[in-house]
Amino acid sequence: MTSSQKPGYPTDQVPPSIAVDAETNEEPPADPTQLRGKRGLVYLAICLVLIGLNLRTVFSSFSAVLPEITSDVGLPGWALVVLTTVPVTLLGVFAPLAPILARRFGAERVLLGAMVVLTAGLLLRPADIGGAGHLPTLLIGTAACGAAIALCNVLLPGVVKRDFPHRLGLMGGLYTTAICASAALGAGFTYPVFAATGQWTSALWFWAVPAAVVLLLFLPLAIRQPTVKHQAVRSGANVWRSAVAWQVTLFMVLQAMMSFSVFAWMAPILRERGVDGGTAGLIVSVSIVLQMLGSLFAPALATRFKDQRIINTLVALMTGGGFALTIFGPTELIWVWTGLNGLGQGSLTAVALTMIMVRTRDSHTAANLSGMMQGVGYGVGSVGTLMVGQLHQATGGFAAAGILFLVIGVLAAFFGYRAGRDRFV
């Protein structure tokens, strides 16, 4: 066992995204979901995986038909920037509320409420209510989706860890793969739906169907759970005063800036470079599949070493360089550039989350660091999509964004190197 592999953190088996949960600091401890035998446990597992399968389609589906929406609705520049930025910002804003709501209503009921809001948001965003045009509903629906996803992001890992302690590796792998797959599905199928129907509204409404199905499946399980009020217990190190915690958090911020910019802008970048809509969606989907591969193998590789400086630096440079080459490189090699970005981004996200485990000594400190990383990481990380939108509006192209992501990649490599040192919060 290396110094970074501490008791209680089987990092070679447990995906980093479920290594800590929002219910760690609760008193009394949260009880497992009440189920009816093994079939009930299987049913819960299916529901949780299906929820994960709906957590990224919001981002990738919108970008897949962004040129068509802009042309039809006549979106002003500020609205385009807001629609690509607000969902990510809300991931950080609403993340701290998830444990508070779970202590009052129970994690299962909050997840159910989040799926209600997500379904409503997906139904609302393409609508034209009262002849006011599509812009108001696009804004409100997109914001609702971002808030709902924020709650699911925080609570789902805890439910997985709490209810499947003996199948944590399997369930964690299925859950994290489902989230990546949701982004790939949104990127790959939205444009074909648009091509088949001729309506971008139909292409966006399509994604409300799987969300509604999951909502109906999860409803009977969630509503029969008893409500037990819990209190927060302050335990673990004060991460806000730790230099190591801030290095890890800034590493997370920079990876989030690149990650969500891929969801929001990769397809429009490819379309602007002359790639047709269907092929652009396929390229983004393949890139996200490569993200899945990177996220599977990078944590196991990272935790084999005493520190993670080399791998953190390498995957950060791969991600920033792949993004820049997608903009500047020859289009004949566009699959190579997007593949490099995808493999780097998946690995980068995974090793950033792995830092939660290997830089902390106990579960309470890990939970505190996770909350800090999600709040600051997603909140500040949304600036990436904002800056790409602003630069595109100001220059009329994506060249400035390519330079931006070279800089972000270098900064991520720097803070990744610092966060990768064998030190603890």
Short mmCIF file of C-alpha atoms in Angstrom, two decimals:
data_model
loop_
_atom_site.label_atom_id
_atom_site.label_comp_id
_atom_site.label_asym_id
_atom_site.label_seq_id
_atom_site.Cartn_x
_atom_site.Cartn_y
_atom_site.Cartn_z
CA MET A 1 0.00 0.00 0.00
CA THR A 2 1.39 3.38 -0.98
CA SER A 3 1.05 6.42 1.22
CA SER A 4 -1.82 7.60 -0.93
CA GLN A 5 -3.83 4.39 -0.51
CA LYS A 6 -5.30 4.74 2.93
CA PRO A 7 -7.53 2.26 4.76
CA GLY A 8 -11.18 2.70 3.81
CA TYR A 9 -10.41 3.94 0.29
CA PRO A 10 -10.04 0.95 -2.06
CA THR A 11 -9.09 3.22 -4.93
CA ASP A 12 -8.29 0.37 -7.27
CA GLN A 13 -11.93 -0.78 -7.06
CA VAL A 14 -14.11 2.25 -6.34
CA PRO A 15 -14.64 4.96 -8.98
CA PRO A 16 -13.58 8.33 -7.53
CA SER A 17 -16.95 9.92 -8.25
CA ILE A 18 -18.61 7.75 -5.58
CA ALA A 19 -15.77 7.59 -3.06
CA VAL A 20 -17.42 10.22 -0.85
CA ASP A 21 -21.02 11.27 -0.37
CA ALA A 22 -23.16 14.10 0.90
CA GLU A 23 -24.54 12.11 3.85
CA THR A 24 -21.24 11.44 5.61
CA ASN A 25 -21.67 14.25 8.15
CA GLU A 26 -25.25 13.40 9.20
CA GLU A 27 -26.56 12.53 12.66
CA PRO A 28 -28.20 10.05 12.93
CA PRO A 29 -26.58 8.31 9.94
CA ALA A 30 -28.85 7.93 6.92
CA ASP A 31 -30.55 4.54 6.71
CA PRO A 32 -30.42 2.46 3.53
CA THR A 33 -33.36 2.72 1.15
CA GLN A 34 -36.22 0.48 2.32
CA LEU A 35 -36.66 -2.21 -0.32
CA ARG A 36 -38.62 -5.40 -0.81
CA GLY A 37 -35.96 -8.09 -1.10
CA LYS A 38 -33.33 -8.59 -3.78
CA ARG A 39 -35.71 -7.62 -6.57
CA GLY A 40 -36.17 -4.27 -4.90
CA LEU A 41 -32.41 -3.78 -4.79
CA VAL A 42 -32.12 -4.60 -8.49
CA TYR A 43 -34.97 -2.20 -9.20
CA LEU A 44 -33.22 0.57 -7.26
CA ALA A 45 -29.97 -0.10 -9.14
CA ILE A 46 -31.78 0.22 -12.48
CA CYS A 47 -33.39 3.49 -11.40
CA LEU A 48 -30.11 5.02 -10.24
CA VAL A 49 -28.32 4.08 -13.47
CA LEU A 50 -31.21 5.48 -15.53
CA ILE A 51 -31.11 8.73 -13.55
CA GLY A 52 -27.40 8.98 -14.38
CA LEU A 53 -28.29 8.43 -18.03
CA ASN A 54 -30.22 11.73 -17.98
CA LEU A 55 -27.66 14.03 -16.33
CA ARG A 56 -25.71 15.32 -19.34
CA THR A 57 -28.13 15.27 -22.29
CA VAL A 58 -29.16 18.82 -21.39
CA PHE A 59 -25.69 20.13 -22.26
CA SER A 60 -24.84 18.09 -25.35
CA SER A 61 -28.29 18.15 -26.99
CA PHE A 62 -28.47 21.94 -27.00
CA SER A 63 -25.06 22.38 -28.60
CA ALA A 64 -25.83 19.75 -31.26
CA VAL A 65 -28.52 21.98 -32.82
CA LEU A 66 -27.22 25.36 -31.68
CA PRO A 67 -26.83 26.80 -35.22
CA GLU A 68 -30.42 25.83 -36.04
CA ILE A 69 -31.76 27.34 -32.81
CA THR A 70 -29.79 30.53 -33.34
CA SER A 71 -31.03 30.86 -36.92
CA ASP A 72 -34.69 30.16 -36.12
CA VAL A 73 -35.04 32.07 -32.86
CA GLY A 74 -32.60 34.85 -33.65
CA LEU A 75 -30.84 34.49 -30.32
CA PRO A 76 -28.97 37.64 -29.28
CA GLY A 77 -25.33 37.21 -28.32
CA TRP A 78 -25.97 37.62 -24.60
CA ALA A 79 -28.64 34.91 -24.63
CA LEU A 80 -26.33 32.46 -26.38
CA VAL A 81 -23.69 33.03 -23.71
CA VAL A 82 -26.21 32.73 -20.87
CA LEU A 83 -27.75 29.51 -22.19
CA THR A 84 -24.37 27.80 -22.39
CA THR A 85 -23.15 29.15 -19.03
CA VAL A 86 -26.09 29.16 -16.61
CA PRO A 87 -26.57 25.36 -16.34
CA VAL A 88 -22.94 24.87 -15.29
CA THR A 89 -23.06 27.80 -12.88
CA LEU A 90 -26.14 26.35 -11.21
CA LEU A 91 -24.30 23.07 -10.65
CA GLY A 92 -22.13 24.99 -8.20
CA VAL A 93 -24.90 27.18 -6.77
CA PHE A 94 -27.28 24.33 -5.92
CA ALA A 95 -24.69 21.71 -4.91
CA PRO A 96 -24.48 22.96 -1.26
CA LEU A 97 -28.29 22.80 -0.96
CA ALA A 98 -28.46 19.07 -1.73
CA PRO A 99 -27.28 17.81 1.71
CA ILE A 100 -29.56 20.32 3.47
CA LEU A 101 -32.61 19.12 1.53
CA ALA A 102 -31.63 15.47 2.03
CA ARG A 103 -31.44 15.92 5.81
CA ARG A 104 -34.98 17.36 5.80
CA PHE A 105 -36.77 15.18 3.24
CA GLY A 106 -34.50 12.18 2.57
CA ALA A 107 -32.18 11.64 -0.38
CA GLU A 108 -34.68 9.52 -2.32
CA ARG A 109 -37.44 12.14 -2.20
CA VAL A 110 -35.05 14.93 -3.15
CA LEU A 111 -33.86 12.85 -6.12
CA LEU A 112 -37.50 12.35 -7.10
CA GLY A 113 -38.14 16.08 -6.86
CA ALA A 114 -35.03 16.75 -8.94
CA MET A 115 -36.30 14.42 -11.66
CA VAL A 116 -39.65 16.24 -11.64
CA VAL A 117 -37.86 19.56 -12.12
CA LEU A 118 -35.55 18.10 -14.78
CA THR A 119 -38.46 16.68 -16.77
CA ALA A 120 -40.38 19.95 -16.49
CA GLY A 121 -37.33 21.91 -17.60
CA LEU A 122 -36.77 19.67 -20.62
CA LEU A 123 -40.43 20.06 -21.60
CA LEU A 124 -40.37 23.82 -21.09
CA ARG A 125 -37.17 24.89 -22.84
CA PRO A 126 -38.31 24.36 -26.49
CA ALA A 127 -41.84 25.69 -25.84
CA ASP A 128 -43.38 28.92 -27.16
CA ILE A 129 -45.86 29.93 -24.47
CA GLY A 130 -48.27 32.78 -25.06
CA GLY A 131 -46.58 33.98 -28.23
CA ALA A 132 -43.62 35.37 -26.26
CA GLY A 133 -41.18 33.46 -28.40
CA HIS A 134 -38.78 30.73 -27.41
CA LEU A 135 -36.20 32.78 -25.51
CA PRO A 136 -38.00 33.06 -22.12
CA THR A 137 -38.75 29.34 -21.97
CA LEU A 138 -35.26 28.43 -23.16
CA LEU A 139 -33.81 30.46 -20.29
CA ILE A 140 -36.19 29.21 -17.58
CA GLY A 141 -36.17 25.59 -18.74
CA THR A 142 -32.39 25.47 -19.00
CA ALA A 143 -32.00 26.98 -15.52
CA ALA A 144 -34.42 24.42 -14.06
CA CYS A 145 -32.44 21.59 -15.64
CA GLY A 146 -29.17 22.91 -14.23
CA ALA A 147 -30.60 23.13 -10.70
CA ALA A 148 -32.03 19.60 -10.88
CA ILE A 149 -28.79 18.10 -12.18
CA ALA A 150 -26.85 19.81 -9.38
CA LEU A 151 -28.94 18.00 -6.76
CA CYS A 152 -28.55 14.65 -8.51
CA ASN A 153 -24.78 15.14 -8.89
CA VAL A 154 -24.38 15.45 -5.13
CA LEU A 155 -26.92 12.93 -3.84
CA LEU A 156 -26.62 10.02 -6.28
CA PRO A 157 -23.08 8.98 -5.25
CA GLY A 158 -24.14 8.81 -1.61
CA VAL A 159 -27.17 6.62 -2.34
CA VAL A 160 -25.00 4.31 -4.45
CA LYS A 161 -22.40 4.05 -1.69
CA ARG A 162 -25.00 3.61 1.07
CA ASP A 163 -27.18 0.96 -0.59
CA PHE A 164 -24.56 -1.05 -2.48
CA PRO A 165 -21.57 -1.37 -0.11
CA HIS A 166 -20.78 -4.88 -1.37
CA ARG A 167 -21.18 -4.00 -5.05
CA LEU A 168 -19.61 -0.55 -4.95
CA GLY A 169 -17.18 -1.14 -7.80
CA LEU A 170 -19.87 -2.55 -10.10
CA MET A 171 -22.50 0.06 -9.28
CA GLY A 172 -19.97 2.88 -9.37
CA GLY A 173 -18.80 1.77 -12.80
CA LEU A 174 -22.36 1.52 -14.12
CA TYR A 175 -23.34 4.88 -12.65
CA THR A 176 -20.33 6.83 -13.91
CA THR A 177 -20.51 5.15 -17.32
CA ALA A 178 -24.18 6.12 -17.55
CA ILE A 179 -23.36 9.78 -16.97
CA CYS A 180 -20.73 9.77 -19.73
CA ALA A 181 -23.10 7.85 -22.00
CA SER A 182 -25.79 10.48 -21.48
CA ALA A 183 -23.50 13.15 -22.94
CA ALA A 184 -22.65 10.88 -25.87
CA LEU A 185 -26.32 10.13 -26.54
CA GLY A 186 -27.26 13.80 -26.46
CA ALA A 187 -24.49 14.66 -28.90
CA GLY A 188 -25.11 11.73 -31.23
CA PHE A 189 -28.90 11.51 -31.50
CA THR A 190 -30.15 15.09 -31.27
CA TYR A 191 -29.22 16.11 -34.80
CA PRO A 192 -30.66 12.92 -36.38
CA VAL A 193 -33.96 13.64 -34.60
CA PHE A 194 -33.83 17.18 -35.99
CA ALA A 195 -33.07 15.84 -39.49
CA ALA A 196 -36.00 13.41 -39.26
CA THR A 197 -38.54 15.95 -37.98
CA GLY A 198 -37.21 19.20 -39.42
CA GLN A 199 -37.82 20.88 -36.05
CA TRP A 200 -35.18 21.72 -33.43
CA THR A 201 -37.98 21.87 -30.86
CA SER A 202 -38.75 18.19 -31.46
CA ALA A 203 -35.06 17.36 -31.14
CA LEU A 204 -34.96 18.97 -27.68
CA TRP A 205 -38.36 17.65 -26.55
CA PHE A 206 -37.15 14.15 -27.35
CA TRP A 207 -34.94 14.15 -24.24
CA ALA A 208 -37.90 14.78 -21.92
CA VAL A 209 -39.16 11.27 -22.74
CA PRO A 210 -36.40 9.26 -20.99
CA ALA A 211 -36.46 11.68 -18.04
CA ALA A 212 -40.22 11.20 -17.65
CA VAL A 213 -39.87 7.41 -17.86
CA VAL A 214 -37.27 7.39 -15.06
CA LEU A 215 -39.46 9.71 -13.00
CA LEU A 216 -42.39 7.27 -13.22
CA LEU A 217 -40.16 4.28 -12.43
CA PHE A 218 -38.59 5.94 -9.38
CA LEU A 219 -41.85 7.45 -8.05
CA PRO A 220 -43.28 4.42 -6.15
CA LEU A 221 -39.92 3.64 -4.56
CA ALA A 222 -39.21 7.20 -3.40
CA ILE A 223 -42.61 8.09 -1.96
CA ARG A 224 -42.75 5.10 0.37
CA GLN A 225 -39.49 6.00 2.11
CA PRO A 226 -39.94 7.25 5.69
CA THR A 227 -38.95 10.82 6.46
CA VAL A 228 -36.30 11.11 9.19
CA LYS A 229 -34.87 14.49 10.06
CA HIS A 230 -31.07 14.58 10.36
CA GLN A 231 -28.65 17.14 11.70
CA ALA A 232 -25.32 18.17 10.26
CA VAL A 233 -22.23 17.22 12.26
CA ARG A 234 -19.07 19.22 11.75
CA SER A 235 -16.16 16.81 11.47
CA GLY A 236 -12.91 16.58 9.56
CA ALA A 237 -10.34 19.20 8.64
CA ASN A 238 -11.24 22.77 7.70
CA VAL A 239 -10.57 22.50 3.99
CA TRP A 240 -11.06 26.22 3.33
CA ARG A 241 -7.84 26.98 5.23
CA SER A 242 -5.76 24.29 3.55
CA ALA A 243 -3.30 25.14 0.77
CA VAL A 244 -3.52 21.55 -0.51
CA ALA A 245 -7.32 21.77 -0.68
CA TRP A 246 -7.13 24.96 -2.70
CA GLN A 247 -4.61 23.43 -5.11
CA VAL A 248 -6.93 20.45 -5.64
CA THR A 249 -9.94 22.75 -6.03
CA LEU A 250 -8.22 24.97 -8.60
CA PHE A 251 -7.24 21.84 -10.50
CA MET A 252 -10.95 20.92 -10.47
CA VAL A 253 -11.95 24.43 -11.59
CA LEU A 254 -9.68 24.32 -14.63
CA GLN A 255 -10.76 20.82 -15.67
CA ALA A 256 -14.42 21.88 -15.33
CA MET A 257 -13.76 24.91 -17.55
CA MET A 258 -12.57 22.58 -20.31
CA SER A 259 -15.05 19.77 -19.67
CA PHE A 260 -18.24 21.80 -19.94
CA SER A 261 -16.86 23.86 -22.81
CA VAL A 262 -16.59 20.60 -24.76
CA PHE A 263 -20.28 19.89 -24.12
CA ALA A 264 -21.31 23.43 -25.01
CA TRP A 265 -18.99 24.34 -27.88
CA MET A 266 -17.35 21.30 -29.49
CA ALA A 267 -20.20 20.67 -31.92
CA PRO A 268 -20.50 24.36 -32.96
CA ILE A 269 -16.71 24.48 -33.44
CA LEU A 270 -16.87 21.46 -35.74
CA ARG A 271 -19.85 22.91 -37.62
CA GLU A 272 -17.96 26.17 -38.15
CA ARG A 273 -15.01 24.20 -39.53
CA GLY A 274 -17.26 22.75 -42.22
CA VAL A 275 -18.33 19.46 -40.62
CA ASP A 276 -22.01 18.64 -41.21
CA GLY A 277 -24.35 18.38 -38.24
CA GLY A 278 -24.71 14.59 -38.20
CA THR A 279 -20.97 13.97 -38.46
CA ALA A 280 -20.24 16.63 -35.83
CA GLY A 281 -22.59 14.88 -33.40
CA LEU A 282 -20.94 11.54 -34.13
CA ILE A 283 -17.46 12.98 -33.57
CA VAL A 284 -18.48 14.47 -30.23
CA SER A 285 -20.08 11.17 -29.22
CA VAL A 286 -16.91 9.21 -30.02
CA SER A 287 -14.87 11.77 -28.13
CA ILE A 288 -17.10 11.28 -25.09
CA VAL A 289 -16.81 7.49 -25.37
CA LEU A 290 -13.05 7.99 -25.17
CA GLN A 291 -13.70 10.10 -22.08
CA MET A 292 -15.34 7.02 -20.59
CA LEU A 293 -12.24 4.94 -21.29
CA GLY A 294 -9.99 7.57 -19.73
CA SER A 295 -12.17 7.81 -16.64
CA LEU A 296 -12.06 4.03 -16.18
CA PHE A 297 -8.29 3.57 -16.35
CA ALA A 298 -6.78 6.85 -15.11
CA PRO A 299 -7.70 6.50 -11.38
CA ALA A 300 -6.21 3.00 -11.12
CA LEU A 301 -3.03 4.23 -12.79
CA ALA A 302 -2.84 7.36 -10.65
CA THR A 303 -3.15 5.53 -7.34
CA ARG A 304 -0.33 3.10 -8.19
CA PHE A 305 2.19 5.87 -7.61
CA LYS A 306 3.29 7.68 -4.48
CA ASP A 307 2.19 10.97 -6.01
CA GLN A 308 0.20 11.96 -9.09
CA ARG A 309 2.25 14.86 -10.44
CA ILE A 310 3.18 13.25 -13.77
CA ILE A 311 -0.25 11.93 -14.71
CA ASN A 312 -2.01 15.15 -13.64
CA THR A 313 0.33 17.22 -15.79
CA LEU A 314 0.11 14.89 -18.79
CA VAL A 315 -3.68 14.63 -18.99
CA ALA A 316 -4.11 18.40 -18.49
CA LEU A 317 -1.81 19.12 -21.45
CA MET A 318 -3.54 16.45 -23.55
CA THR A 319 -6.91 18.05 -22.90
CA GLY A 320 -5.92 21.65 -23.59
CA GLY A 321 -3.81 20.66 -26.60
CA GLY A 322 -6.55 18.48 -28.07
CA PHE A 323 -9.08 21.28 -27.73
CA ALA A 324 -6.74 23.78 -29.41
CA LEU A 325 -5.88 21.37 -32.23
CA THR A 326 -9.58 20.83 -32.87
CA ILE A 327 -9.70 24.55 -33.71
CA PHE A 328 -6.29 25.03 -35.37
CA GLY A 329 -5.27 21.59 -36.64
CA PRO A 330 -5.89 20.21 -40.14
CA THR A 331 -9.49 19.05 -40.55
CA GLU A 332 -8.25 15.83 -42.17
CA LEU A 333 -7.09 14.82 -38.68
CA ILE A 334 -10.14 16.12 -36.81
CA TRP A 335 -10.91 12.66 -35.42
CA VAL A 336 -7.40 12.50 -33.97
CA TRP A 337 -7.65 15.92 -32.30
CA THR A 338 -11.09 15.29 -30.80
CA GLY A 339 -9.99 11.81 -29.72
CA LEU A 340 -6.95 13.25 -27.97
CA ASN A 341 -9.19 15.75 -26.23
CA GLY A 342 -11.69 13.07 -25.23
CA LEU A 343 -9.14 10.67 -23.79
CA GLY A 344 -7.40 13.54 -21.98
CA GLN A 345 -10.63 15.06 -20.64
CA GLY A 346 -11.98 11.78 -19.27
CA SER A 347 -8.67 11.07 -17.57
CA LEU A 348 -8.40 14.64 -16.29
CA THR A 349 -11.86 14.60 -14.72
CA ALA A 350 -11.20 11.24 -13.09
CA VAL A 351 -7.82 12.14 -11.62
CA ALA A 352 -9.20 15.46 -10.34
CA LEU A 353 -11.88 13.51 -8.45
CA THR A 354 -9.29 10.97 -7.32
CA MET A 355 -7.48 13.80 -5.53
CA ILE A 356 -10.38 13.86 -3.05
CA MET A 357 -9.40 10.39 -1.85
CA VAL A 358 -5.64 10.50 -1.99
CA ARG A 359 -5.21 13.96 -0.45
CA THR A 360 -7.40 13.28 2.63
CA ARG A 361 -7.04 10.93 5.62
CA ASP A 362 -10.69 10.35 6.62
CA SER A 363 -14.18 10.27 5.11
CA HIS A 364 -15.35 13.47 6.81
CA THR A 365 -12.48 15.53 5.42
CA ALA A 366 -13.05 13.89 2.04
CA ALA A 367 -16.71 14.90 2.13
CA ASN A 368 -15.76 18.47 3.07
CA LEU A 369 -13.24 18.64 0.23
CA SER A 370 -15.79 17.18 -2.19
CA GLY A 371 -18.29 19.89 -1.26
CA MET A 372 -15.67 22.60 -1.68
CA MET A 373 -14.59 21.22 -5.06
CA GLN A 374 -18.14 20.93 -6.39
CA GLY A 375 -19.25 24.35 -5.21
CA VAL A 376 -16.17 26.26 -6.37
CA GLY A 377 -15.34 23.91 -9.24
CA TYR A 378 -18.67 24.06 -11.02
CA GLY A 379 -19.45 27.64 -10.03
CA VAL A 380 -16.15 29.10 -11.25
CA GLY A 381 -15.70 26.42 -13.92
CA SER A 382 -18.72 27.79 -15.79
CA VAL A 383 -16.57 30.82 -16.62
CA GLY A 384 -14.98 28.64 -19.31
CA THR A 385 -18.15 28.38 -21.37
CA LEU A 386 -18.81 32.07 -20.73
CA MET A 387 -15.38 33.10 -22.00
CA VAL A 388 -15.67 30.98 -25.14
CA GLY A 389 -19.03 32.56 -25.90
CA GLN A 390 -17.77 36.07 -25.26
CA LEU A 391 -14.67 35.54 -27.39
CA HIS A 392 -16.75 34.12 -30.20
CA GLN A 393 -19.11 37.08 -30.07
CA ALA A 394 -16.22 39.55 -30.02
CA THR A 395 -14.10 37.98 -32.78
CA GLY A 396 -16.63 36.11 -34.89
CA GLY A 397 -14.67 32.86 -34.64
CA PHE A 398 -13.13 30.32 -32.27
CA ALA A 399 -9.42 31.06 -32.79
CA ALA A 400 -9.20 33.12 -29.59
CA ALA A 401 -10.88 30.27 -27.73
CA GLY A 402 -8.18 27.92 -29.00
CA ILE A 403 -5.51 30.13 -27.45
CA LEU A 404 -7.57 30.38 -24.27
CA PHE A 405 -7.62 26.63 -23.85
CA LEU A 406 -3.92 26.31 -24.42
CA VAL A 407 -3.51 28.70 -21.48
CA ILE A 408 -6.09 26.82 -19.37
CA GLY A 409 -4.37 23.52 -20.15
CA VAL A 410 -1.03 24.89 -18.98
CA LEU A 411 -2.59 26.29 -15.79
CA ALA A 412 -4.32 22.96 -15.15
CA ALA A 413 -0.98 21.21 -15.57
CA PHE A 414 0.61 23.59 -13.05
CA PHE A 415 -2.06 23.15 -10.37
CA GLY A 416 -2.32 19.45 -11.15
CA TYR A 417 1.39 19.13 -10.50
CA ARG A 418 1.00 20.96 -7.18
CA ALA A 419 -2.07 18.95 -6.18
CA GLY A 420 -0.38 15.70 -7.14
CA ARG A 421 2.34 15.99 -4.48
CA ASP A 422 2.24 13.43 -1.66
CA ARG A 423 0.65 15.76 0.90
CA PHE A 424 -2.63 15.79 2.80
CA VAL A 425 -5.34 18.30 3.63
#
